[in-house]
Coordinates of C-alpha atoms in Angstrom, one line a residue:
M12 CA 0.1 -0.1 0.0
E13 CA 2.8 2.6 1.0
K14 CA 4.1 1.5 -2.5
L15 CA 0.9 1.9 -3.9
F16 CA 0.6 5.0 -2.8
C17 CA 4.5 6.7 -4.2
I18 CA 3.4 5.9 -7.1
L19 CA 0.7 8.2 -7.2
V20 CA 2.2 10.6 -5.3
M21 CA 4.8 10.7 -8.2
I22 CA 2.6 10.2 -10.9
S23 CA 0.5 13.5 -9.6
A24 CA 3.9 15.5 -9.2
C25 CA 4.5 14.7 -12.9
M26 CA 1.0 15.9 -14.2
P27 CA 1.1 19.3 -16.1
A28 CA -0.5 22.1 -14.3
I29 CA -4.1 21.9 -15.8
S30 CA -7.9 22.7 -14.3
F31 CA -10.5 20.6 -15.3
A32 CA -14.4 20.9 -15.3
Q33 CA -13.9 22.8 -12.7
D34 CA -13.6 26.1 -15.2
D35 CA -16.2 28.2 -16.2
G36 CA -16.9 28.0 -20.0
K37 CA -17.0 31.7 -19.9
Y38 CA -13.6 32.2 -20.0
L39 CA -12.6 29.0 -22.6
A40 CA -11.9 29.1 -26.1
G41 CA -13.1 32.9 -27.9
S42 CA -13.0 34.9 -24.1
V43 CA -10.1 36.7 -25.3
P44 CA -10.5 37.7 -28.2
E45 CA -7.4 39.1 -30.8
M46 CA -6.6 41.2 -33.8
D47 CA -3.5 40.4 -35.6
E48 CA -2.5 38.6 -32.8
K49 CA -3.0 41.3 -29.6
V50 CA -4.9 41.0 -27.4
V51 CA -7.8 43.3 -28.0
F52 CA -11.7 43.4 -25.9
K53 CA -14.1 45.3 -28.0
K54 CA -17.7 46.5 -27.2
E55 CA -19.9 48.2 -30.0
Y56 CA -22.2 50.8 -28.7
H57 CA -26.2 51.4 -30.3
I58 CA -26.9 54.6 -29.1
E59 CA -30.3 55.7 -31.4
G60 CA -30.5 59.6 -31.7
A61 CA -27.1 60.9 -30.2
N62 CA -25.1 62.7 -32.8
R63 CA -21.4 62.3 -32.5
N64 CA -20.7 65.2 -30.6
A65 CA -22.7 64.3 -27.8
I66 CA -21.7 60.7 -27.6
Y67 CA -17.1 61.7 -27.8
E68 CA -18.8 64.2 -24.5
R69 CA -19.8 61.6 -22.7
V70 CA -17.3 59.5 -23.5
C71 CA -14.9 62.1 -22.4
E72 CA -17.0 62.3 -18.9
W73 CA -16.7 58.8 -18.5
L74 CA -13.4 57.8 -18.9
E75 CA -12.3 61.2 -17.2
E76 CA -14.3 60.0 -14.0
R77 CA -13.4 56.3 -14.3
M78 CA -9.3 57.2 -15.1
K79 CA -9.9 59.3 -11.7
A80 CA -11.3 57.5 -9.5
N81 CA -7.7 54.8 -9.7
G82 CA -6.0 57.7 -7.8
N83 CA -3.0 57.0 -10.0
S84 CA -1.0 57.3 -12.7
S85 CA -4.2 56.7 -14.6
R86 CA -5.3 60.0 -16.8
I87 CA -6.6 60.3 -20.6
L88 CA -3.8 60.3 -23.6
Y89 CA -5.9 61.5 -26.8
M90 CA -8.9 63.6 -27.4
N91 CA -10.4 65.1 -30.5
K92 CA -13.9 65.8 -30.7
E93 CA -13.9 65.9 -35.2
E94 CA -12.5 62.8 -35.4
G95 CA -14.9 61.2 -32.4
Q96 CA -11.6 59.7 -30.6
V97 CA -11.0 58.9 -26.7
V98 CA -7.4 57.6 -26.3
A99 CA -7.2 57.2 -22.1
Q100 CA -4.3 54.5 -20.2
G101 CA -5.5 52.5 -16.4
E102 CA -3.6 51.3 -14.0
E103 CA -5.0 49.5 -11.8
Y104 CA -5.2 46.1 -10.0
L105 CA -6.4 42.7 -10.2
V106 CA -6.7 40.8 -6.8
F107 CA -6.8 37.5 -7.2
G108 CA -6.9 36.8 -3.2
S109 CA -6.6 38.1 -0.4
N110 CA -6.4 37.4 3.7
A111 CA -5.1 38.6 7.2
F112 CA -1.7 37.1 6.3
S113 CA -1.1 38.1 2.2
L114 CA -2.1 39.7 -0.3
D115 CA -2.2 38.2 -3.8
R116 CA -2.2 40.9 -6.7
A117 CA -0.8 41.8 -10.0
L118 CA -0.8 45.8 -11.2
M119 CA -2.1 45.8 -15.1
N120 CA -1.3 48.6 -17.0
Y121 CA -4.6 48.9 -20.3
N122 CA -5.4 51.7 -22.3
V123 CA -9.1 52.0 -23.6
V124 CA -10.1 53.8 -26.8
A125 CA -13.1 55.1 -27.5
L126 CA -14.2 55.9 -31.5
C127 CA -17.5 57.6 -31.9
E128 CA -20.5 57.6 -34.4
S129 CA -23.8 59.0 -34.3
G130 CA -25.3 56.3 -33.0
K131 CA -22.9 54.5 -32.0
C132 CA -19.6 53.9 -30.3
E133 CA -16.8 51.2 -30.6
V134 CA -15.3 51.2 -26.8
R135 CA -11.6 48.6 -27.4
I136 CA -9.8 47.3 -24.0
E137 CA -5.8 46.9 -25.6
R138 CA -2.1 47.3 -25.2
I139 CA -2.8 44.8 -21.4
R140 CA 0.2 44.9 -19.4
Y141 CA 1.1 43.1 -15.8
K142 CA 3.1 43.3 -13.3
Y143 CA 3.5 40.7 -10.9
E144 CA 6.3 40.7 -8.2
D145 CA 9.4 40.3 -10.2
E146 CA 7.5 40.3 -13.2
K147 CA 6.5 42.2 -16.7
F148 CA 4.6 40.9 -19.5
T149 CA 2.7 41.0 -21.8
A150 CA -2.0 40.0 -22.1
E151 CA -0.5 37.7 -25.1
E152 CA 2.5 36.0 -23.4
R153 CA -0.1 35.1 -20.5
I154 CA -3.6 35.1 -21.4
S155 CA -4.0 34.4 -24.5
D156 CA -6.2 31.2 -26.5
R157 CA -2.6 30.1 -27.3
I158 CA -0.5 30.2 -24.0
A159 CA -3.3 30.2 -21.0
L160 CA -5.4 26.9 -23.1
N161 CA -4.7 23.3 -23.5
K162 CA -4.4 21.6 -27.1
K163 CA -8.7 20.4 -26.8
K164 CA -9.5 24.3 -25.9
T165 CA -11.2 22.6 -22.9
A166 CA -9.0 23.7 -20.1
I167 CA -7.3 26.5 -18.7
F168 CA -3.6 26.0 -17.3
R169 CA -3.1 26.7 -13.9
G170 CA -0.5 29.3 -14.1
N171 CA -2.6 31.6 -16.3
K172 CA -5.8 30.8 -15.3
K173 CA -5.9 33.9 -12.9
F174 CA -5.2 36.0 -15.4
R175 CA -7.3 34.9 -17.7
M176 CA -10.5 34.6 -15.4
H177 CA -9.7 38.0 -13.9
T178 CA -9.0 39.8 -16.9
V179 CA -12.0 38.6 -18.4
D180 CA -14.2 39.7 -15.1
F181 CA -12.1 43.1 -15.4
A182 CA -12.9 43.5 -19.3
D183 CA -17.0 42.7 -18.8
K184 CA -17.3 45.3 -15.7
L185 CA -15.4 48.1 -18.1
F186 CA -18.4 47.5 -20.7
E187 CA -20.7 47.4 -18.4
D188 CA -19.8 50.6 -16.8
A189 CA -19.5 51.9 -19.9
G190 CA -23.3 51.3 -21.6
M191 CA -24.3 52.8 -17.5
A192 CA -22.6 56.1 -19.3
F193 CA -24.5 55.8 -21.9
G194 CA -27.7 55.4 -20.1
L195 CA -27.6 51.1 -21.6
R196 CA -28.9 48.8 -19.0
N197 CA -28.1 44.8 -19.1
V198 CA -25.9 44.9 -21.6
A199 CA -24.4 41.5 -22.3
P200 CA -20.6 40.6 -21.1
V201 CA -18.3 40.7 -24.5
S202 CA -16.7 37.2 -23.5
W203 CA -19.0 34.9 -24.6
P204 CA -17.3 31.7 -25.7
A205 CA -17.3 31.5 -29.9
A206 CA -19.3 28.3 -29.5
S207 CA -22.1 30.0 -27.6
P208 CA -24.7 32.6 -28.6
S209 CA -24.4 35.9 -27.6
P210 CA -27.5 37.6 -25.6
Q211 CA -28.5 41.0 -27.3
A212 CA -26.7 43.8 -25.7
V213 CA -30.5 45.9 -25.9
T214 CA -31.4 47.9 -22.7
E215 CA -34.1 46.4 -20.4
V216 CA -37.3 47.0 -23.0
L217 CA -40.4 47.0 -20.7
P218 CA -43.4 45.4 -22.2
A219 CA -45.8 48.3 -22.5
Q220 CA -43.4 49.9 -25.0
A221 CA -43.1 47.1 -27.9
S222 CA -47.0 46.6 -27.7
S223 CA -48.1 50.6 -27.3
G224 CA -46.7 51.9 -30.7
I225 CA -45.1 55.4 -28.5
S226 CA -44.6 58.1 -30.1
D227 CA -42.7 59.4 -32.9
T228 CA -41.3 62.1 -30.1
L229 CA -39.9 59.3 -28.5
R230 CA -38.2 57.6 -31.1
G231 CA -34.6 56.5 -29.9
Y232 CA -35.8 56.2 -26.5
K233 CA -36.4 53.1 -24.4
Q234 CA -38.1 52.9 -21.7
L235 CA -36.8 51.4 -18.5
A236 CA -37.8 50.3 -15.1
P237 CA -37.7 53.2 -12.4
G238 CA -35.4 50.8 -10.3
K239 CA -33.6 51.0 -13.4
I240 CA -32.4 54.5 -13.9
P241 CA -28.9 54.3 -14.8
G242 CA -26.2 56.6 -13.3
N243 CA -24.8 58.6 -9.6
I244 CA -28.1 60.9 -9.4
I245 CA -25.6 63.2 -6.8
K246 CA -23.5 63.6 -9.7
M247 CA -25.8 64.3 -12.3
L248 CA -27.7 66.5 -10.4
S249 CA -24.6 68.8 -8.8
E250 CA -22.6 68.8 -11.3
D251 CA -24.3 67.4 -14.5
W252 CA -28.0 70.1 -13.4
M253 CA -31.1 68.9 -14.5
L254 CA -33.6 70.6 -16.0
I255 CA -37.3 70.7 -14.0
T256 CA -40.5 71.1 -16.4
A257 CA -43.9 72.2 -15.9
G258 CA -46.9 72.6 -17.9
T259 CA -48.8 71.7 -20.7
D260 CA -49.0 72.1 -24.5
A261 CA -50.7 75.2 -23.6
Q262 CA -48.4 77.2 -21.3
F263 CA -45.2 75.2 -20.1
N264 CA -42.0 76.3 -19.0
M265 CA -38.3 74.8 -18.1
M266 CA -36.0 75.5 -14.7
T267 CA -32.3 74.6 -14.3
A268 CA -32.0 72.8 -11.0
S269 CA -29.5 71.1 -8.6
W270 CA -31.0 70.2 -5.9
G271 CA -33.2 66.5 -5.6
G272 CA -33.3 63.4 -5.6
L273 CA -34.9 60.1 -6.1
G274 CA -36.4 57.6 -3.6
V275 CA -39.0 55.4 -2.4
L276 CA -42.5 57.2 -0.8
Y277 CA -45.6 54.8 0.4
G278 CA -44.4 52.2 -1.8
K279 CA -43.9 54.1 -4.4
P280 CA -40.9 55.2 -6.7
V281 CA -40.2 59.4 -6.4
A282 CA -38.0 61.9 -7.9
I283 CA -37.5 64.8 -5.7
C284 CA -37.4 68.7 -6.2
F285 CA -37.1 71.6 -5.2
I286 CA -38.7 75.2 -6.7
N287 CA -38.7 78.7 -5.3
P288 CA -41.7 80.3 -5.2
A289 CA -40.4 83.3 -7.1
R290 CA -39.2 80.7 -10.3
Y291 CA -42.0 81.4 -13.2
T292 CA -42.4 77.7 -13.1
Y293 CA -43.0 77.2 -9.8
Q294 CA -46.8 78.8 -11.4
L295 CA -47.2 76.1 -14.0
M296 CA -45.8 73.9 -10.7
E297 CA -48.9 74.6 -8.6
K298 CA -51.4 74.5 -11.4
N299 CA -50.6 70.9 -13.2
D300 CA -50.0 67.8 -11.6
I301 CA -47.4 66.3 -13.9
Y302 CA -43.8 67.3 -14.5
T303 CA -40.7 66.3 -16.5
L304 CA -37.0 65.8 -14.7
T305 CA -34.3 65.7 -17.7
F306 CA -30.3 65.3 -18.1
Y307 CA -28.2 66.1 -20.1
T308 CA -24.7 65.6 -21.5
E309 CA -22.3 68.3 -21.7
A310 CA -22.4 69.3 -25.2
Y311 CA -26.2 71.1 -24.2
R312 CA -24.6 72.6 -21.3
E313 CA -24.6 76.7 -22.2
A314 CA -28.4 75.5 -23.0
L315 CA -28.7 74.1 -19.5
K316 CA -26.6 77.6 -18.1
Y317 CA -29.2 80.1 -20.3
C318 CA -32.4 78.1 -18.9
G319 CA -30.8 78.9 -15.2
S320 CA -30.0 82.4 -16.4
N321 CA -33.4 83.8 -17.8
S322 CA -36.4 83.6 -17.2
G323 CA -40.1 82.3 -19.4
R324 CA -41.5 85.3 -17.7
D325 CA -39.8 87.9 -20.1
M326 CA -38.9 86.4 -23.3
D327 CA -39.4 82.9 -25.2
K328 CA -37.3 80.7 -23.5
V329 CA -37.6 77.4 -25.2
K330 CA -36.3 79.2 -28.7
G331 CA -33.6 81.1 -27.4
S332 CA -32.3 77.5 -25.4
G333 CA -32.3 76.0 -28.5
L334 CA -33.8 73.0 -27.2
T335 CA -36.3 70.8 -29.4
P336 CA -40.1 70.5 -26.9
I337 CA -41.9 67.0 -26.8
T338 CA -45.0 66.0 -25.1
V339 CA -44.6 62.7 -23.1
P340 CA -47.2 59.7 -22.9
S341 CA -48.6 61.5 -19.7
G342 CA -49.1 65.1 -20.8
G343 CA -45.9 66.6 -19.9
K344 CA -43.4 67.9 -21.9
A345 CA -39.5 67.0 -21.8
F346 CA -37.0 67.7 -24.9
S347 CA -35.4 65.1 -26.8
E348 CA -31.7 66.7 -26.8
A349 CA -31.9 64.7 -23.5
W350 CA -30.0 61.5 -22.8
L351 CA -33.0 60.7 -19.8
I352 CA -36.6 61.7 -18.9
I353 CA -38.4 61.0 -15.7
E354 CA -41.9 61.9 -16.1
C355 CA -43.6 62.4 -12.6
R356 CA -46.4 63.0 -10.9
K357 CA -47.0 64.8 -8.3
L358 CA -47.4 63.2 -4.4
V359 CA -46.1 65.3 -1.8
G360 CA -45.7 68.8 -2.2
Q361 CA -44.4 70.8 1.2
S362 CA -43.0 74.5 1.3
L363 CA -39.9 74.6 3.9
S364 CA -40.3 76.7 6.8
P365 CA -36.6 78.6 9.1
D366 CA -37.8 75.7 11.8
A367 CA -37.1 72.6 9.5
L368 CA -33.7 73.8 8.8
F369 CA -30.9 72.3 11.3
D370 CA -27.8 73.3 9.9
E371 CA -27.0 75.9 11.7
D372 CA -24.7 77.4 8.4
V373 CA -28.0 76.6 6.4
K374 CA -29.7 78.8 9.0
S375 CA -28.0 81.6 8.3
D376 CA -27.1 81.6 4.9
W377 CA -31.0 81.7 4.2
A378 CA -32.2 84.1 7.1
G379 CA -34.3 86.3 6.3
K380 CA -34.9 84.7 2.6
Q381 CA -37.9 83.0 1.1
L382 CA -37.8 79.0 0.8
H383 CA -38.7 76.7 -1.7
K384 CA -41.4 74.1 -2.0
M385 CA -40.6 70.4 -1.5
Y386 CA -41.7 68.8 -4.5
I387 CA -42.3 64.9 -4.1
G388 CA -43.6 63.0 -7.5
E389 CA -44.5 59.8 -7.8
I390 CA -42.0 58.1 -11.2
I391 CA -44.5 57.3 -13.9
N392 CA -42.1 57.0 -16.9
V393 CA -38.9 56.7 -17.4
W394 CA -36.9 57.3 -20.7
V395 CA -33.3 56.7 -21.9
K396 CA -31.7 56.9 -24.9

């Protein structure tokens, strides 16, 4: 028995380091695509109704945020609006495992290339390099099919497995983040084996849209459930701003706003905004139950500045802004340049009072001034380009 055990140990020691059936098929042949023998992950997004400049601005914004979030030398290397091209260089850790006693990770460098056209954008991840302990190597040398897989393409060599799997997962997450930046959800992973059909990368569309024949005014938009609203609402409000639009076809007005939020009240999905009674929009908000909140890319910053510094009492504000008004299914008004439209029905309206303020600095800033009225609206429709 002892001799048999020794023989088994010797056989085991001589076997190549390969992982077999436990490997997820997601990481096998075709999951690491190549172009001209270089590892290049790529994904194409279709953004109906958006021109090249609008897509370019959103890509720049997304990549700038992502590179800054790395907290290191990651940065945008090249920007060309006329060509619709953006190139960024990223540096991130792939963490293979960690515990109280050890940390197993590799520093990965990569380039992101975005090629923007009207209605679509291709995003690539290329020039992937790793630094692991005292070694430096490229993706082609560690995770490509010809290096990482056995001859039958049914298993990953053990020494390559963690690099290949974590890189594929990294690419899928980056492409998902890019899709969210474009207002798309449920973007299918890029890393599907060649033998398996890849599901369509589409926005989650509510059944009602497919059968109800939504008006042509919303052509290019997809309808989302309120719980699927994309983006960071704090940034969307405080940095990007929104328009609050109240009224109907007969009379409506919009104003720029940077206060508000999203949430749940009385079991309903809600959006919150604040309007000062001195604003012209306030009168229309009080008269009507429906209003919209709309969000825009950086390409429309000047239009939002105009809406925030001019009053609809004194001029044709819509004409001056250059925005294109549309009527949404609830009867409210919005603008076709928006990448996100939230239709709301008033649920709660409450004027703020000095007694409601707890922050002493805020109290001091607003002492003797007219405070805003808070509107909490039930979200009844969401539209995303």
